[in-house]
Coordinates of C-alpha atoms in Angstrom, one line a residue:
Chain A
G1 CA -52.3 4.4 36.3
A2 CA -56.0 4.7 36.1
G3 CA -56.6 1.1 37.1
V4 CA -54.8 -1.9 38.4
S5 CA -52.7 -3.4 35.6
Q6 CA -51.5 -7.0 35.5
S7 CA -49.1 -8.6 33.1
P8 CA -48.9 -10.9 31.3
S9 CA -52.6 -11.5 30.8
N10 CA -52.0 -15.2 30.0
K11 CA -49.0 -17.3 30.6
V12 CA -48.3 -20.9 29.6
T13 CA -45.2 -22.4 31.1
E14 CA -43.6 -25.9 31.3
K15 CA -43.6 -27.7 34.6
G16 CA -40.5 -26.9 36.5
K17 CA -39.9 -23.4 35.0
D18 CA -40.0 -20.2 37.0
V19 CA -42.6 -17.5 36.3
E20 CA -43.0 -13.9 37.3
L21 CA -46.3 -12.1 37.4
R22 CA -46.5 -8.4 37.6
C23 CA -49.0 -6.0 39.2
D24 CA -49.0 -2.2 38.8
P25 CA -51.5 -0.7 41.3
I26 CA -53.5 2.5 41.0
S27 CA -51.1 5.4 41.4
G28 CA -50.9 6.5 45.0
H29 CA -52.4 3.2 46.5
T30 CA -50.2 2.1 49.3
A31 CA -51.9 -1.3 49.9
L32 CA -51.6 -4.1 47.4
Y33 CA -53.0 -7.6 47.6
W34 CA -52.5 -10.9 45.7
Y35 CA -55.1 -13.6 45.4
R36 CA -55.3 -16.9 43.6
Q37 CA -58.5 -18.2 41.9
S38 CA -58.4 -21.8 41.0
L39 CA -61.0 -23.2 38.6
G40 CA -64.5 -23.3 40.1
Q41 CA -63.4 -21.8 43.4
G42 CA -63.4 -18.5 45.2
L43 CA -60.4 -16.4 45.7
E44 CA -57.6 -17.5 48.1
F45 CA -55.6 -14.9 49.8
L46 CA -51.8 -15.1 49.2
I47 CA -50.1 -12.0 50.5
Y48 CA -50.6 -8.2 51.0
F49 CA -48.2 -5.3 51.0
Q50 CA -48.4 -2.0 52.9
G51 CA -45.8 0.1 51.2
N52 CA -42.9 -2.2 50.5
S53 CA -43.4 -4.4 53.5
A54 CA -45.5 -7.6 53.6
P55 CA -47.0 -7.9 57.1
D56 CA -48.9 -11.1 56.2
K57 CA -47.4 -13.8 53.9
S58 CA -49.4 -16.6 55.5
G59 CA -51.4 -17.3 52.4
L60 CA -48.4 -18.2 50.2
P61 CA -48.9 -22.0 49.6
S62 CA -45.3 -23.1 49.7
D63 CA -41.7 -21.7 49.7
R64 CA -41.8 -21.8 45.9
F65 CA -43.9 -18.7 46.0
S66 CA -42.5 -15.3 46.8
A67 CA -43.4 -11.7 46.2
E68 CA -41.8 -8.3 46.4
R69 CA -42.8 -4.8 46.0
T70 CA -40.4 -2.0 45.2
G71 CA -40.8 1.8 45.4
G72 CA -44.2 1.3 46.9
S73 CA -45.6 0.6 43.5
V74 CA -45.1 -2.4 41.2
S75 CA -45.2 -5.8 42.8
T76 CA -43.9 -9.1 41.4
L77 CA -45.2 -12.5 42.3
T78 CA -42.6 -15.2 41.6
I79 CA -43.4 -18.9 41.4
Q80 CA -40.3 -21.2 41.2
R81 CA -40.3 -24.7 39.8
T82 CA -43.9 -24.5 38.7
Q83 CA -46.2 -27.4 39.2
Q84 CA -49.5 -28.3 37.5
E85 CA -51.4 -27.4 40.7
D86 CA -50.2 -23.8 40.3
S87 CA -52.4 -23.4 37.3
A88 CA -54.9 -20.7 38.2
V89 CA -55.8 -17.0 37.7
Y90 CA -53.7 -14.8 39.9
L91 CA -55.5 -11.6 40.8
C92 CA -54.0 -8.4 42.2
A93 CA -55.9 -5.6 43.9
S94 CA -55.0 -2.3 45.5
S95 CA -56.5 0.2 47.9
A96 CA -55.5 3.6 49.0
R97 CA -54.3 2.2 52.4
T98 CA -54.8 -0.9 54.5
G99 CA -58.1 -0.7 56.3
E100 CA -60.0 0.4 53.3
V101 CA -60.8 -3.2 52.5
R102 CA -64.1 -2.4 54.1
Y103 CA -64.9 -0.3 51.1
G104 CA -63.8 -3.0 48.7
Y105 CA -60.6 -3.2 46.6
T106 CA -60.0 -2.3 43.0
F107 CA -58.9 -5.4 41.1
G108 CA -56.9 -6.0 38.0
S109 CA -57.9 -8.4 35.3
G110 CA -55.6 -11.1 36.5
T111 CA -53.0 -13.4 34.9
R112 CA -54.1 -16.8 33.8
L113 CA -51.3 -19.2 34.5
T114 CA -51.3 -22.6 32.8
V115 CA -48.6 -25.1 33.7
V116 CA -48.2 -27.9 31.2
Chain V
A1 CA -62.8 -20.7 61.0
Q2 CA -64.6 -18.0 59.0
T3 CA -66.3 -19.4 55.9
V4 CA -68.6 -18.1 53.1
T5 CA -70.9 -20.5 51.4
Q6 CA -72.8 -20.0 48.1
S7 CA -75.1 -22.9 47.6
Q8 CA -76.1 -22.2 44.0
P9 CA -73.3 -23.1 41.5
E10 CA -75.3 -21.9 38.6
M11 CA -78.6 -20.0 37.9
S12 CA -80.4 -19.0 34.8
V13 CA -83.3 -16.5 34.3
Q14 CA -84.9 -14.7 31.5
E15 CA -84.1 -11.1 30.8
A16 CA -86.2 -8.6 32.8
E17 CA -86.9 -11.2 35.5
T18 CA -85.8 -10.8 39.1
V19 CA -83.2 -13.3 40.5
T20 CA -81.9 -13.8 44.0
L21 CA -78.4 -15.3 44.8
S22 CA -77.8 -16.8 48.2
C23 CA -74.9 -16.5 50.5
T24 CA -74.4 -17.6 54.1
Y25 CA -71.3 -17.0 56.2
D26 CA -69.9 -18.1 59.5
T27 CA -68.2 -15.8 62.0
S28 CA -68.0 -15.1 65.7
E29 CA -67.2 -11.4 65.0
S30 CA -69.9 -8.8 65.7
N31 CA -68.6 -6.1 63.4
Y32 CA -67.8 -7.0 59.8
Y33 CA -68.4 -6.1 56.2
L34 CA -70.1 -8.1 53.4
F35 CA -69.7 -7.7 49.7
W36 CA -71.0 -9.0 46.4
Y37 CA -68.6 -8.9 43.5
K38 CA -69.3 -9.6 39.8
Q39 CA -66.7 -11.2 37.6
P40 CA -67.5 -11.0 33.9
P41 CA -65.4 -12.9 31.3
S42 CA -62.9 -10.1 31.4
R43 CA -61.9 -11.6 34.8
Q44 CA -61.8 -8.2 36.6
M45 CA -63.7 -8.4 39.9
I46 CA -66.2 -5.5 40.1
L47 CA -67.8 -4.4 43.4
V48 CA -71.6 -4.6 43.1
I49 CA -72.7 -3.8 46.6
R50 CA -71.5 -3.8 50.2
Q51 CA -73.1 -4.0 53.6
E52 CA -71.8 -3.0 57.0
A53 CA -72.9 -5.5 59.7
Y54 CA -73.8 -2.9 62.3
K55 CA -76.3 -1.3 59.9
Q56 CA -79.7 -2.9 59.9
Q57 CA -80.8 -1.2 56.8
N58 CA -80.3 -3.3 53.7
A59 CA -78.0 -1.8 51.1
T60 CA -79.3 -0.9 47.6
E61 CA -77.5 0.1 44.4
N62 CA -79.9 0.8 41.6
R63 CA -81.2 -2.6 40.4
F64 CA -79.1 -4.5 43.1
S65 CA -80.2 -4.9 46.6
V66 CA -79.4 -7.2 49.5
N67 CA -81.4 -9.0 52.2
F68 CA -79.1 -9.0 55.2
Q69 CA -80.2 -11.3 58.0
K70 CA -77.5 -11.0 60.7
A71 CA -78.9 -13.5 63.1
A72 CA -79.2 -16.1 60.4
K73 CA -75.8 -15.0 58.9
S74 CA -77.4 -14.7 55.5
F75 CA -76.6 -12.2 52.8
S76 CA -78.5 -12.6 49.6
L77 CA -78.3 -10.5 46.5
K78 CA -81.4 -9.5 44.5
I79 CA -81.1 -8.4 40.9
S80 CA -84.2 -6.7 39.6
D81 CA -85.1 -6.2 35.9
S82 CA -82.1 -8.4 34.9
Q83 CA -80.2 -7.5 31.8
L84 CA -78.0 -9.5 29.4
G85 CA -75.0 -7.6 30.8
D86 CA -75.6 -9.1 34.2
T87 CA -74.4 -12.4 33.0
A88 CA -71.3 -13.2 35.0
M89 CA -69.9 -15.0 38.0
Y90 CA -71.1 -13.5 41.3
F91 CA -69.0 -13.9 44.5
C92 CA -70.0 -13.2 48.0
A93 CA -67.2 -12.0 50.3
F94 CA -66.7 -11.2 53.9
T95 CA -64.1 -9.3 56.0
H96 CA -63.6 -8.3 59.6
S97 CA -59.9 -7.6 59.2
N98 CA -58.3 -4.6 57.6
Y99 CA -56.9 -6.3 54.6
Q100 CA -58.2 -9.8 53.8
L101 CA -61.4 -10.8 52.1
I102 CA -62.8 -14.3 52.5
W103 CA -64.7 -15.6 49.5
G104 CA -67.4 -18.0 48.5
A105 CA -67.0 -20.3 45.6
G106 CA -69.3 -18.2 43.3
T107 CA -72.5 -18.5 41.4
K108 CA -72.6 -18.5 37.6
L109 CA -75.5 -16.3 36.6
I110 CA -76.8 -16.6 33.0
I111 CA -79.4 -14.1 31.7
K112 CA -81.2 -15.4 28.7
P113 CA -82.7 -13.2 26.0

């Protein structure tokens, strides 16, 4: 697509439920990044993909968080047994390849997750 | 640990005025990149300007310019002739890796008519 697309735009879920957040990067971009933005804070790195592999998962806050990317395109971030502290905006970004972060990423508009 | 600090949680100026947003960072690396991103209510992060640490010349993009002081580890953003559309959150970010950005907490900028 022309830009990075994220869905849903907003998600309200009950504590303990599982949620899936989707990111569709710019067509042809091989690198994809997930960040979390909690209220009043900067972005926190979660994970990145080069193709379908995730060389660095160190930012995932707990084993309730997982992510996958298939076909070198769409990525899904899954949060199991959601907790109230998971409430945040989840932002996805892509770049043509890893290493181009020095030129800046292209971001989507994020998914605002609210756990009630 | 590498950190980015934005000491101004919120700033407010009149339209057409000049405003400077502050950012300091901490790193032991010699080669790195610095960025200012704008986040309007739409939530999408938009790259405003970037600076390569090995370049002494300050980056400029139209009304946006930076004051990069490498020794002081300071990277401030100046917005000239501010416009209502400049109202947004502004984030300073840093990288020396090939994939991860490290972010400040942001400054909320309000341009008043």
